[in-house]
Amino acid sequence: MAVHLGRPPGVPGAGVNPGVELSSTFHQGGPVAYGRDGNPTWAALEAAVGGLEGGTAVAFSSGLAAIAAVLETLPVPGRVVVAGDAYAGTRRFLADVAQRGRLAWRGADVADTSATLELAESFAGGGPEWGGFGAGGLLWLESPTNPLLAVADIAALAEGAHRLGMDVVVDNTFATPLLQTPLDLGADVVVHSATKFLSGHSDVLMGIAVSRRPEVVDALVDRRSLHGAVPGPLEAWLAVRGVRTLAVRLNQAQANAGELARRLAGHRRVAKVRYPGLPDHPGHHLARRQMRGFGAMVAFEVDGPEAADAVIGRLELATAATSLGGVETLIERRARWPHEEATPPGLVRMSVGIEDVDDLWADLEAGLGILQ
Ligand SMILES: *Cc1c(COP(=O)(O)O)cnc(C)c1O
């Protein structure tokens, strides 16, 4: 599906790839009239990602634009229970809207199913009479979480939230649809920063939301037209081009991540390694059941922020930069950002790329070697 969905019909002589449709307006009488409402290159990307997630996809100009669109469909005042270590931008968006009285929100430890559902219960119900998406409250999940790599039991949480009348969103950026399909586990909406693994080359910003509920898809398309957070056609083309190689990139990056996590866990200067593929990870058995692989994100802790900065400063192959999901290994001390109060100060987050694993290990070993 990643390789073939979203290609134009196989007419003799036609291109095998979708084109980059650069028109802002279209001859009248067709399905799309104006470039803020639709574009054939977006449609190619949406076909590919929608097929992989098992729903209908709506592309946005960034991951946060997709997240904002989903949250903007909530009736006012909205009520949201969110993974306490969810992507900082999601939490900042919630805090911003809450400050203007449009919703109330609480952070939950989503690795703890019963505690999360208890918190959700205190928040559920009492929505507007006309109902609609999120009217009974919303549970916003990430799994694995960023950057603590905790694993949430999506099926159990979705079932519990639905029993409370709440709707469920999963940010599937870390896992990608190749490793986990939250709509199959009961989620109502999946969001992606397609900037990351889906595009895969750190050269484009893109977001996607996917749902099987037609009224939710319609509401998201409306948000996109009304707010104007539309992808550029060239960016959409780069993103769908990235999706074509997702499987091979992810397989290689994931194999590297598993090997580096094992080696880091045996290093005497590393206090803790967080990777769901390690047997002593608290979510390991759940991840085995819920995911088709453990992904390419690894976090490890050294003794404090100075030590972490010193190690990162010494690396020559891994690039010190934020973001993730590209073919190149990126590394950062996550707590250097605001809104990361829950992140241990010496935690190093690594988005493992597709380089040779021994080259990556030699680089990390040399970096850690300065901690004597
Ligand atoms: C990067 C990221 C986002 C935000 O996406 P942008 O494309 O940067 O707007 C949302 N969720 C997660 C998990 C991310 O890593």
mmCIF file of C-alpha atoms and ligand atoms in Angstrom:
data_model
loop_
_atom_site.group_PDB
_atom_site.id
_atom_site.type_symbol
_atom_site.label_atom_id
_atom_site.label_comp_id
_atom_site.label_asym_id
_atom_site.label_seq_id
_atom_site.Cartn_x
_atom_site.Cartn_y
_atom_site.Cartn_z
ATOM 1 C CA MET A 1 0.000 0.000 0.000
ATOM 2 C CA ALA A 2 2.783 2.438 0.877
ATOM 3 C CA VAL A 3 4.354 1.870 -2.524
ATOM 4 C CA HIS A 4 1.242 1.788 -4.707
ATOM 5 C CA LEU A 5 -1.659 3.802 -3.261
ATOM 6 C CA GLY A 6 -2.359 7.265 -4.638
ATOM 7 C CA ARG A 7 -0.860 6.689 -8.077
ATOM 8 C CA PRO A 8 -2.754 7.946 -11.147
ATOM 9 C CA PRO A 9 -4.679 5.401 -13.293
ATOM 10 C CA GLY A 10 -2.414 3.231 -15.465
ATOM 11 C CA VAL A 11 -3.194 4.863 -18.792
ATOM 12 C CA PRO A 12 -0.613 4.124 -21.539
ATOM 13 C CA GLY A 13 1.858 6.947 -21.763
ATOM 14 C CA ALA A 14 0.821 8.600 -18.488
ATOM 15 C CA GLY A 15 3.283 9.166 -15.641
ATOM 16 C CA VAL A 16 3.551 6.509 -12.955
ATOM 17 C CA ASN A 17 3.725 9.213 -10.262
ATOM 18 C CA PRO A 18 1.176 11.861 -9.345
ATOM 19 C CA GLY A 19 2.043 15.306 -10.650
ATOM 20 C CA VAL A 20 2.722 18.410 -8.577
ATOM 21 C CA GLU A 21 -0.544 20.302 -9.192
ATOM 22 C CA LEU A 22 0.359 23.970 -8.964
ATOM 23 C CA SER A 23 -3.016 25.504 -9.829
ATOM 24 C CA SER A 24 -4.745 27.658 -7.229
ATOM 25 C CA THR A 25 -8.034 27.413 -9.144
ATOM 26 C CA PHE A 26 -9.703 24.830 -11.364
ATOM 27 C CA HIS A 27 -12.051 24.883 -14.386
ATOM 28 C CA GLN A 28 -15.575 25.008 -13.014
ATOM 29 C CA GLY A 29 -17.814 21.952 -12.981
ATOM 30 C CA GLY A 30 -15.276 19.521 -11.454
ATOM 31 C CA PRO A 31 -14.930 18.109 -7.933
ATOM 32 C CA VAL A 32 -12.626 20.918 -6.713
ATOM 33 C CA ALA A 33 -13.157 24.610 -7.447
ATOM 34 C CA TYR A 34 -10.414 26.342 -5.489
ATOM 35 C CA GLY A 35 -7.000 25.393 -4.119
ATOM 36 C CA ARG A 36 -7.870 25.908 -0.437
ATOM 37 C CA ASP A 37 -10.548 23.224 -0.689
ATOM 38 C CA GLY A 38 -8.639 20.467 -2.455
ATOM 39 C CA ASN A 39 -5.696 19.562 -4.673
ATOM 40 C CA PRO A 40 -4.895 16.359 -6.619
ATOM 41 C CA THR A 41 -1.399 16.098 -5.082
ATOM 42 C CA TRP A 42 -2.854 16.231 -1.550
ATOM 43 C CA ALA A 43 -5.297 13.550 -2.675
ATOM 44 C CA ALA A 44 -2.399 11.238 -3.625
ATOM 45 C CA LEU A 45 -0.852 11.602 -0.158
ATOM 46 C CA GLU A 46 -4.247 11.184 1.516
ATOM 47 C CA ALA A 47 -4.940 7.993 -0.448
ATOM 48 C CA ALA A 48 -1.626 6.482 0.656
ATOM 49 C CA VAL A 49 -1.804 7.393 4.359
ATOM 50 C CA GLY A 50 -5.567 6.810 4.590
ATOM 51 C CA GLY A 51 -5.081 3.337 3.150
ATOM 52 C CA LEU A 52 -2.272 2.527 5.586
ATOM 53 C CA GLU A 53 -4.257 3.726 8.630
ATOM 54 C CA GLY A 54 -7.523 2.218 7.394
ATOM 55 C CA GLY A 55 -9.584 5.423 7.194
ATOM 56 C CA THR A 56 -10.058 8.643 5.239
ATOM 57 C CA ALA A 57 -7.104 11.022 5.530
ATOM 58 C CA VAL A 58 -7.086 14.824 5.483
ATOM 59 C CA ALA A 59 -3.705 16.500 4.895
ATOM 60 C CA PHE A 60 -2.668 19.705 6.668
ATOM 61 C CA SER A 61 0.301 22.050 6.420
ATOM 62 C CA SER A 62 1.969 20.593 9.547
ATOM 63 C CA GLY A 63 1.363 18.082 12.308
ATOM 64 C CA LEU A 64 0.299 20.848 14.645
ATOM 65 C CA ALA A 65 -2.161 22.173 12.041
ATOM 66 C CA ALA A 66 -3.772 18.701 11.983
ATOM 67 C CA ILE A 67 -3.816 18.590 15.805
ATOM 68 C CA ALA A 68 -5.299 22.089 16.015
ATOM 69 C CA ALA A 69 -7.975 21.198 13.441
ATOM 70 C CA VAL A 70 -9.076 18.166 15.480
ATOM 71 C CA LEU A 71 -9.195 20.190 18.706
ATOM 72 C CA GLU A 72 -11.043 23.055 16.977
ATOM 73 C CA THR A 73 -13.909 20.693 16.096
ATOM 74 C CA LEU A 74 -14.715 20.296 19.826
ATOM 75 C CA PRO A 75 -17.809 22.060 21.147
ATOM 76 C CA VAL A 76 -17.091 24.850 23.677
ATOM 77 C CA PRO A 77 -16.293 24.301 26.480
ATOM 78 C CA GLY A 78 -14.341 21.177 25.507
ATOM 79 C CA ARG A 79 -12.967 18.696 28.005
ATOM 80 C CA VAL A 80 -9.745 16.906 27.174
ATOM 81 C CA VAL A 81 -7.678 14.316 29.034
ATOM 82 C CA VAL A 82 -4.256 14.181 27.399
ATOM 83 C CA ALA A 83 -1.129 12.070 27.801
ATOM 84 C CA GLY A 84 0.873 14.047 30.374
ATOM 85 C CA ASP A 85 4.042 13.719 28.298
ATOM 86 C CA ALA A 86 2.321 14.248 24.948
ATOM 87 C CA TYR A 87 4.087 16.335 22.315
ATOM 88 C CA ALA A 88 4.761 19.749 23.876
ATOM 89 C CA GLY A 89 3.036 21.585 21.030
ATOM 90 C CA THR A 90 -0.201 19.682 21.697
ATOM 91 C CA ARG A 91 -0.062 20.619 25.395
ATOM 92 C CA ARG A 92 0.782 24.234 24.566
ATOM 93 C CA PHE A 93 -2.178 24.401 22.186
ATOM 94 C CA LEU A 94 -4.491 23.030 24.892
ATOM 95 C CA ALA A 95 -3.115 25.479 27.468
ATOM 96 C CA ASP A 96 -3.567 28.390 25.062
ATOM 97 C CA VAL A 97 -7.185 27.541 24.264
ATOM 98 C CA ALA A 98 -7.931 26.773 27.929
ATOM 99 C CA GLN A 99 -6.643 30.197 28.929
ATOM 100 C CA ARG A 100 -9.340 31.734 26.740
ATOM 101 C CA GLY A 101 -12.009 29.662 28.479
ATOM 102 C CA ARG A 102 -12.746 27.350 25.569
ATOM 103 C CA LEU A 103 -11.754 24.074 27.194
ATOM 104 C CA ALA A 104 -10.537 22.394 30.337
ATOM 105 C CA TRP A 105 -7.793 19.778 30.239
ATOM 106 C CA ARG A 106 -5.794 17.472 32.467
ATOM 107 C CA GLY A 107 -2.648 15.436 31.893
ATOM 108 C CA ALA A 108 -2.698 11.689 32.612
ATOM 109 C CA ASP A 109 -0.134 8.930 32.926
ATOM 110 C CA VAL A 110 -1.450 6.960 29.959
ATOM 111 C CA ALA A 111 0.738 3.940 30.749
ATOM 112 C CA ASP A 112 -1.606 3.482 33.757
ATOM 113 C CA THR A 113 -4.940 2.469 32.185
ATOM 114 C CA SER A 114 -7.093 2.528 35.333
ATOM 115 C CA ALA A 115 -5.706 5.857 36.606
ATOM 116 C CA THR A 116 -6.260 7.421 33.163
ATOM 117 C CA LEU A 117 -9.854 6.143 32.993
ATOM 118 C CA GLU A 118 -10.547 7.353 36.534
ATOM 119 C CA LEU A 119 -9.379 10.818 35.582
ATOM 120 C CA ALA A 120 -11.398 10.587 32.352
ATOM 121 C CA GLU A 121 -14.528 9.648 34.316
ATOM 122 C CA SER A 122 -14.237 12.784 36.449
ATOM 123 C CA PHE A 123 -14.076 14.762 33.192
ATOM 124 C CA ALA A 124 -16.650 12.957 31.017
ATOM 125 C CA GLY A 125 -20.272 13.703 30.159
ATOM 126 C CA GLY A 126 -22.413 16.817 30.188
ATOM 127 C CA GLY A 127 -21.733 17.898 26.623
ATOM 128 C CA PRO A 128 -24.055 20.005 24.484
ATOM 129 C CA GLU A 129 -27.369 18.422 23.508
ATOM 130 C CA TRP A 130 -26.567 18.380 19.806
ATOM 131 C CA GLY A 131 -23.718 15.924 20.469
ATOM 132 C CA GLY A 132 -21.062 15.507 17.805
ATOM 133 C CA PHE A 133 -17.378 14.630 17.970
ATOM 134 C CA GLY A 134 -15.918 15.166 21.431
ATOM 135 C CA ALA A 135 -19.220 16.386 22.934
ATOM 136 C CA GLY A 136 -18.840 13.880 25.791
ATOM 137 C CA GLY A 137 -15.153 14.723 26.266
ATOM 138 C CA LEU A 138 -11.962 13.682 24.489
ATOM 139 C CA LEU A 139 -9.112 11.349 25.394
ATOM 140 C CA TRP A 140 -5.892 12.277 23.567
ATOM 141 C CA LEU A 141 -3.263 9.540 23.494
ATOM 142 C CA GLU A 142 0.258 9.078 22.276
ATOM 143 C CA SER A 143 1.987 5.712 22.268
ATOM 144 C CA PRO A 144 4.883 5.416 22.550
ATOM 145 C CA THR A 145 5.009 8.829 24.192
ATOM 146 C CA ASN A 146 7.465 11.588 23.401
ATOM 147 C CA PRO A 147 10.136 11.566 24.871
ATOM 148 C CA LEU A 148 9.581 9.075 27.725
ATOM 149 C CA LEU A 149 8.571 6.231 25.368
ATOM 150 C CA ALA A 150 5.824 4.980 27.662
ATOM 151 C CA VAL A 151 3.351 2.572 26.072
ATOM 152 C CA ALA A 152 -0.415 3.093 26.449
ATOM 153 C CA ASP A 153 -2.934 0.263 26.082
ATOM 154 C CA ILE A 154 -4.853 1.897 23.225
ATOM 155 C CA ALA A 155 -7.585 -0.775 22.932
ATOM 156 C CA ALA A 156 -8.381 -0.810 26.669
ATOM 157 C CA LEU A 157 -8.289 2.988 26.946
ATOM 158 C CA ALA A 158 -10.464 3.457 23.848
ATOM 159 C CA GLU A 159 -13.026 0.957 25.137
ATOM 160 C CA GLY A 160 -13.105 2.585 28.583
ATOM 161 C CA ALA A 161 -13.353 6.101 27.144
ATOM 162 C CA HIS A 162 -16.169 5.103 24.772
ATOM 163 C CA ARG A 163 -18.053 3.600 27.709
ATOM 164 C CA LEU A 164 -17.828 7.066 29.316
ATOM 165 C CA GLY A 165 -19.155 8.672 26.127
ATOM 166 C CA MET A 166 -15.795 10.181 25.207
ATOM 167 C CA ASP A 167 -14.042 10.124 21.829
ATOM 168 C CA VAL A 168 -10.427 9.066 21.367
ATOM 169 C CA VAL A 169 -7.559 10.526 19.344
ATOM 170 C CA VAL A 170 -4.145 8.884 18.941
ATOM 171 C CA ASP A 171 -1.035 10.747 17.781
ATOM 172 C CA ASN A 172 0.626 7.927 15.817
ATOM 173 C CA THR A 173 3.720 9.872 14.740
ATOM 174 C CA PHE A 174 6.235 7.694 16.594
ATOM 175 C CA ALA A 175 4.863 4.306 15.555
ATOM 176 C CA THR A 176 3.638 5.050 12.002
ATOM 177 C CA PRO A 177 0.820 2.918 10.531
ATOM 178 C CA LEU A 178 3.325 0.193 9.678
ATOM 179 C CA LEU A 179 3.854 -0.583 13.377
ATOM 180 C CA GLN A 180 0.435 0.273 14.814
ATOM 181 C CA THR A 181 -3.011 1.130 13.429
ATOM 182 C CA PRO A 182 -4.983 2.862 16.219
ATOM 183 C CA LEU A 183 -8.283 2.937 14.277
ATOM 184 C CA ASP A 184 -8.205 -0.890 14.402
ATOM 185 C CA LEU A 185 -7.686 -0.612 18.183
ATOM 186 C CA GLY A 186 -10.803 1.545 18.593
ATOM 187 C CA ALA A 187 -9.533 5.127 18.185
ATOM 188 C CA ASP A 188 -11.844 7.615 16.438
ATOM 189 C CA VAL A 189 -9.107 9.776 14.926
ATOM 190 C CA VAL A 190 -5.391 9.330 14.220
ATOM 191 C CA VAL A 191 -3.108 12.327 13.764
ATOM 192 C CA HIS A 192 0.406 12.450 12.356
ATOM 193 C CA SER A 193 3.236 14.826 12.088
ATOM 194 C CA ALA A 194 4.015 13.565 8.573
ATOM 195 C CA THR A 195 7.081 15.800 8.889
ATOM 196 C CA LYS A 196 8.678 12.848 10.684
ATOM 197 C CA PHE A 197 8.784 9.177 9.595
ATOM 198 C CA LEU A 198 6.152 9.383 6.841
ATOM 199 C CA SER A 199 8.111 11.974 4.847
ATOM 200 C CA GLY A 200 11.358 10.681 6.263
ATOM 201 C CA HIS A 201 14.030 13.078 5.000
ATOM 202 C CA SER A 202 13.783 16.139 7.272
ATOM 203 C CA ASP A 203 12.928 18.282 4.275
ATOM 204 C CA VAL A 204 9.209 18.998 4.582
ATOM 205 C CA LEU A 205 6.549 19.959 7.142
ATOM 206 C CA MET A 206 3.283 18.056 6.770
ATOM 207 C CA GLY A 207 0.369 16.862 8.916
ATOM 208 C CA ILE A 208 -2.435 14.351 8.480
ATOM 209 C CA ALA A 209 -5.584 13.394 10.373
ATOM 210 C CA VAL A 210 -7.415 10.125 9.615
ATOM 211 C CA SER A 211 -10.845 8.872 10.656
ATOM 212 C CA ARG A 212 -13.493 6.322 9.674
ATOM 213 C CA ARG A 213 -16.335 8.577 10.825
ATOM 214 C CA PRO A 214 -17.642 10.524 7.790
ATOM 215 C CA GLU A 215 -18.941 13.430 9.921
ATOM 216 C CA VAL A 216 -15.506 13.795 11.540
ATOM 217 C CA VAL A 217 -13.768 13.733 8.150
ATOM 218 C CA ASP A 218 -16.197 16.403 6.880
ATOM 219 C CA ALA A 219 -15.525 18.544 9.964
ATOM 220 C CA LEU A 220 -11.757 18.245 9.417
ATOM 221 C CA VAL A 221 -12.031 19.201 5.737
ATOM 222 C CA ASP A 222 -14.125 22.197 6.852
ATOM 223 C CA ARG A 223 -11.484 23.188 9.454
ATOM 224 C CA ARG A 224 -8.838 23.062 6.736
ATOM 225 C CA SER A 225 -10.841 25.267 4.360
ATOM 226 C CA LEU A 226 -11.884 27.681 7.112
ATOM 227 C CA HIS A 227 -8.503 28.025 8.845
ATOM 228 C CA GLY A 228 -6.463 27.789 5.673
ATOM 229 C CA ALA A 229 -3.726 25.511 7.067
ATOM 230 C CA VAL A 230 -3.328 23.901 3.641
ATOM 231 C CA PRO A 231 -0.260 21.956 2.490
ATOM 232 C CA GLY A 232 1.745 23.227 -0.454
ATOM 233 C CA PRO A 233 1.437 20.907 -3.484
ATOM 234 C CA LEU A 234 5.209 20.389 -3.678
ATOM 235 C CA GLU A 235 5.336 19.534 0.035
ATOM 236 C CA ALA A 236 2.498 17.032 -0.417
ATOM 237 C CA TRP A 237 4.405 15.483 -3.314
ATOM 238 C CA LEU A 238 7.592 15.189 -1.235
ATOM 239 C CA ALA A 239 5.578 13.581 1.561
ATOM 240 C CA VAL A 240 3.994 10.943 -0.680
ATOM 241 C CA ARG A 241 7.401 10.267 -2.231
ATOM 242 C CA GLY A 242 8.689 9.679 1.303
ATOM 243 C CA VAL A 243 5.860 7.260 2.098
ATOM 244 C CA ARG A 244 6.975 5.058 -0.829
ATOM 245 C CA THR A 245 10.149 4.048 1.076
ATOM 246 C CA LEU A 246 8.668 4.049 4.590
ATOM 247 C CA ALA A 247 8.921 0.286 5.051
ATOM 248 C CA VAL A 248 12.597 -0.061 4.153
ATOM 249 C CA ARG A 249 13.619 3.069 6.064
ATOM 250 C CA LEU A 250 11.706 2.050 9.144
ATOM 251 C CA ASN A 251 12.971 -1.551 9.078
ATOM 252 C CA GLN A 252 16.580 -0.394 8.963
ATOM 253 C CA ALA A 253 16.160 2.416 11.519
ATOM 254 C CA GLN A 254 14.259 0.124 13.882
ATOM 255 C CA ALA A 255 16.871 -2.618 13.662
ATOM 256 C CA ASN A 256 19.556 -0.013 14.418
ATOM 257 C CA ALA A 257 17.526 1.368 17.339
ATOM 258 C CA GLY A 258 17.085 -2.076 18.908
ATOM 259 C CA GLU A 259 20.801 -2.804 18.645
ATOM 260 C CA LEU A 260 21.855 0.604 20.018
ATOM 261 C CA ALA A 261 19.351 0.310 22.891
ATOM 262 C CA ARG A 262 20.846 -3.073 23.869
ATOM 263 C CA ARG A 263 24.407 -1.738 23.679
ATOM 264 C CA LEU A 264 23.531 1.448 25.598
ATOM 265 C CA ALA A 265 21.846 -0.626 28.323
ATOM 266 C CA GLY A 266 25.183 -2.370 28.874
ATOM 267 C CA HIS A 267 27.239 0.835 29.025
ATOM 268 C CA ARG A 268 28.437 1.777 32.500
ATOM 269 C CA ARG A 269 27.897 5.547 31.994
ATOM 270 C CA VAL A 270 24.272 5.108 30.953
ATOM 271 C CA ALA A 271 21.862 5.145 33.906
ATOM 272 C CA LYS A 272 18.706 4.134 32.080
ATOM 273 C CA VAL A 273 17.586 3.259 28.565
ATOM 274 C CA ARG A 274 13.987 3.717 27.476
ATOM 275 C CA TYR A 275 13.050 1.564 24.479
ATOM 276 C CA PRO A 276 9.884 -0.563 24.318
ATOM 277 C CA GLY A 277 11.860 -3.375 22.679
ATOM 278 C CA LEU A 278 13.995 -3.950 25.787
ATOM 279 C CA PRO A 279 12.567 -6.806 27.896
ATOM 280 C CA ASP A 280 12.778 -4.726 31.104
ATOM 281 C CA HIS A 281 10.759 -1.820 29.649
ATOM 282 C CA PRO A 282 7.490 -1.619 31.672
ATOM 283 C CA GLY A 283 5.454 -1.577 28.444
ATOM 284 C CA HIS A 284 7.408 -4.314 26.665
ATOM 285 C CA HIS A 285 4.731 -7.036 26.721
ATOM 286 C CA LEU A 286 1.992 -4.585 25.818
ATOM 287 C CA ALA A 287 4.112 -3.248 22.943
ATOM 288 C CA ARG A 288 4.695 -6.820 21.704
ATOM 289 C CA ARG A 289 0.941 -7.311 21.576
ATOM 290 C CA GLN A 290 -0.048 -3.894 20.275
ATOM 291 C CA MET A 291 2.750 -3.045 17.843
ATOM 292 C CA ARG A 292 4.348 -4.818 14.893
ATOM 293 C CA GLY A 293 7.763 -3.457 15.896
ATOM 294 C CA PHE A 294 9.252 -1.203 18.568
ATOM 295 C CA GLY A 295 10.152 1.787 16.418
ATOM 296 C CA ALA A 296 13.256 3.883 15.909
ATOM 297 C CA MET A 297 13.103 6.245 18.917
ATOM 298 C CA VAL A 298 15.423 5.579 21.861
ATOM 299 C CA ALA A 299 15.930 7.665 24.994
ATOM 300 C CA PHE A 300 18.761 7.211 27.477
ATOM 301 C CA GLU A 301 19.817 9.000 30.605
ATOM 302 C CA VAL A 302 23.227 10.070 31.757
ATOM 303 C CA ASP A 303 24.166 11.792 35.002
ATOM 304 C CA GLY A 304 22.653 15.261 34.586
ATOM 305 C CA PRO A 305 22.260 17.941 31.896
ATOM 306 C CA GLU A 306 25.963 18.888 31.715
ATOM 307 C CA ALA A 307 26.958 15.288 31.060
ATOM 308 C CA ALA A 308 24.239 14.953 28.398
ATOM 309 C CA ASP A 309 25.322 18.172 26.662
ATOM 310 C CA ALA A 310 28.974 17.087 26.784
ATOM 311 C CA VAL A 311 28.213 13.711 25.178
ATOM 312 C CA ILE A 312 26.057 15.272 22.459
ATOM 313 C CA GLY A 313 28.691 17.955 21.807
ATOM 314 C CA ARG A 314 31.282 15.267 21.175
ATOM 315 C CA LEU A 315 29.296 13.335 18.522
ATOM 316 C CA GLU A 316 30.375 13.546 14.913
ATOM 317 C CA LEU A 317 27.903 11.307 13.078
ATOM 318 C CA ALA A 318 24.656 11.798 14.997
ATOM 319 C CA THR A 319 23.396 15.340 14.380
ATOM 320 C CA ALA A 320 22.495 17.553 17.343
ATOM 321 C CA ALA A 321 19.078 18.810 16.271
ATOM 322 C CA THR A 322 15.459 18.486 17.266
ATOM 323 C CA SER A 323 12.848 16.578 15.236
ATOM 324 C CA LEU A 324 12.840 12.916 14.277
ATOM 325 C CA GLY A 325 11.990 10.300 11.695
ATOM 326 C CA GLY A 326 14.578 11.228 9.051
ATOM 327 C CA VAL A 327 17.146 8.931 7.440
ATOM 328 C CA GLU A 328 19.864 10.651 9.510
ATOM 329 C CA THR A 329 20.267 10.082 13.242
ATOM 330 C CA LEU A 330 19.204 13.145 15.268
ATOM 331 C CA ILE A 331 19.960 13.584 18.944
ATOM 332 C CA GLU A 332 19.043 16.145 21.588
ATOM 333 C CA ARG A 333 18.769 16.709 25.312
ATOM 334 C CA ARG A 334 15.038 16.967 25.484
ATOM 335 C CA ALA A 335 14.695 18.942 28.726
ATOM 336 C CA ARG A 336 16.472 21.910 27.113
ATOM 337 C CA TRP A 337 13.004 22.902 25.829
ATOM 338 C CA PRO A 338 10.349 24.735 27.857
ATOM 339 C CA HIS A 339 7.257 22.680 28.790
ATOM 340 C CA GLU A 340 9.411 19.576 29.407
ATOM 341 C CA GLU A 341 9.207 19.714 33.214
ATOM 342 C CA ALA A 342 8.358 15.993 33.361
ATOM 343 C CA THR A 343 11.465 15.026 31.365
ATOM 344 C CA PRO A 344 14.553 13.968 33.352
ATOM 345 C CA PRO A 345 17.232 16.691 32.869
ATOM 346 C CA GLY A 346 19.870 14.203 31.675
ATOM 347 C CA LEU A 347 17.579 12.451 29.168
ATOM 348 C CA VAL A 348 18.966 12.207 25.638
ATOM 349 C CA ARG A 349 16.423 11.497 22.902
ATOM 350 C CA MET A 350 17.684 9.817 19.797
ATOM 351 C CA SER A 351 15.848 9.413 16.496
ATOM 352 C CA VAL A 352 17.862 6.575 15.033
ATOM 353 C CA GLY A 353 18.504 6.801 11.302
ATOM 354 C CA ILE A 354 19.509 4.285 8.666
ATOM 355 C CA GLU A 355 23.294 4.654 8.910
ATOM 356 C CA ASP A 356 25.554 1.648 9.557
ATOM 357 C CA VAL A 357 24.891 0.579 13.137
ATOM 358 C CA ASP A 358 28.565 0.079 13.978
ATOM 359 C CA ASP A 359 29.368 3.587 12.774
ATOM 360 C CA LEU A 360 26.599 4.913 15.025
ATOM 361 C CA TRP A 361 27.824 2.879 17.994
ATOM 362 C CA ALA A 362 31.431 4.001 17.498
ATOM 363 C CA ASP A 363 30.196 7.604 17.566
ATOM 364 C CA LEU A 364 28.108 7.078 20.727
ATOM 365 C CA GLU A 365 30.895 5.190 22.464
ATOM 366 C CA ALA A 366 33.359 7.979 21.745
ATOM 367 C CA GLY A 367 30.840 10.521 23.056
ATOM 368 C CA LEU A 368 30.111 8.574 26.227
ATOM 369 C CA GLY A 369 33.838 7.994 26.642
ATOM 370 C CA ILE A 370 34.365 11.570 27.815
ATOM 371 C CA LEU A 371 32.318 10.802 30.970
ATOM 372 C CA GLN A 372 35.043 9.419 33.180
HETATM 373 C C1 LIG B 1 6.683 16.870 15.635
HETATM 374 C C2 LIG B 1 5.487 16.319 16.299
HETATM 375 C C3 LIG B 1 4.243 16.975 16.210
HETATM 376 C C4 LIG B 1 4.082 18.303 15.524
HETATM 377 O O1 LIG B 1 4.225 18.193 14.143
HETATM 378 P P1 LIG B 1 4.795 19.365 13.198
HETATM 379 O O2 LIG B 1 4.807 18.716 11.855
HETATM 380 O O3 LIG B 1 6.134 19.757 13.727
HETATM 381 O O4 LIG B 1 3.819 20.488 13.288
HETATM 382 C C5 LIG B 1 3.163 16.353 16.813
HETATM 383 N N1 LIG B 1 3.266 15.188 17.468
HETATM 384 C C6 LIG B 1 4.442 14.536 17.583
HETATM 385 C C7 LIG B 1 4.505 13.247 18.335
HETATM 386 C C8 LIG B 1 5.587 15.077 17.004
HETATM 387 O O5 LIG B 1 6.761 14.443 17.138
#
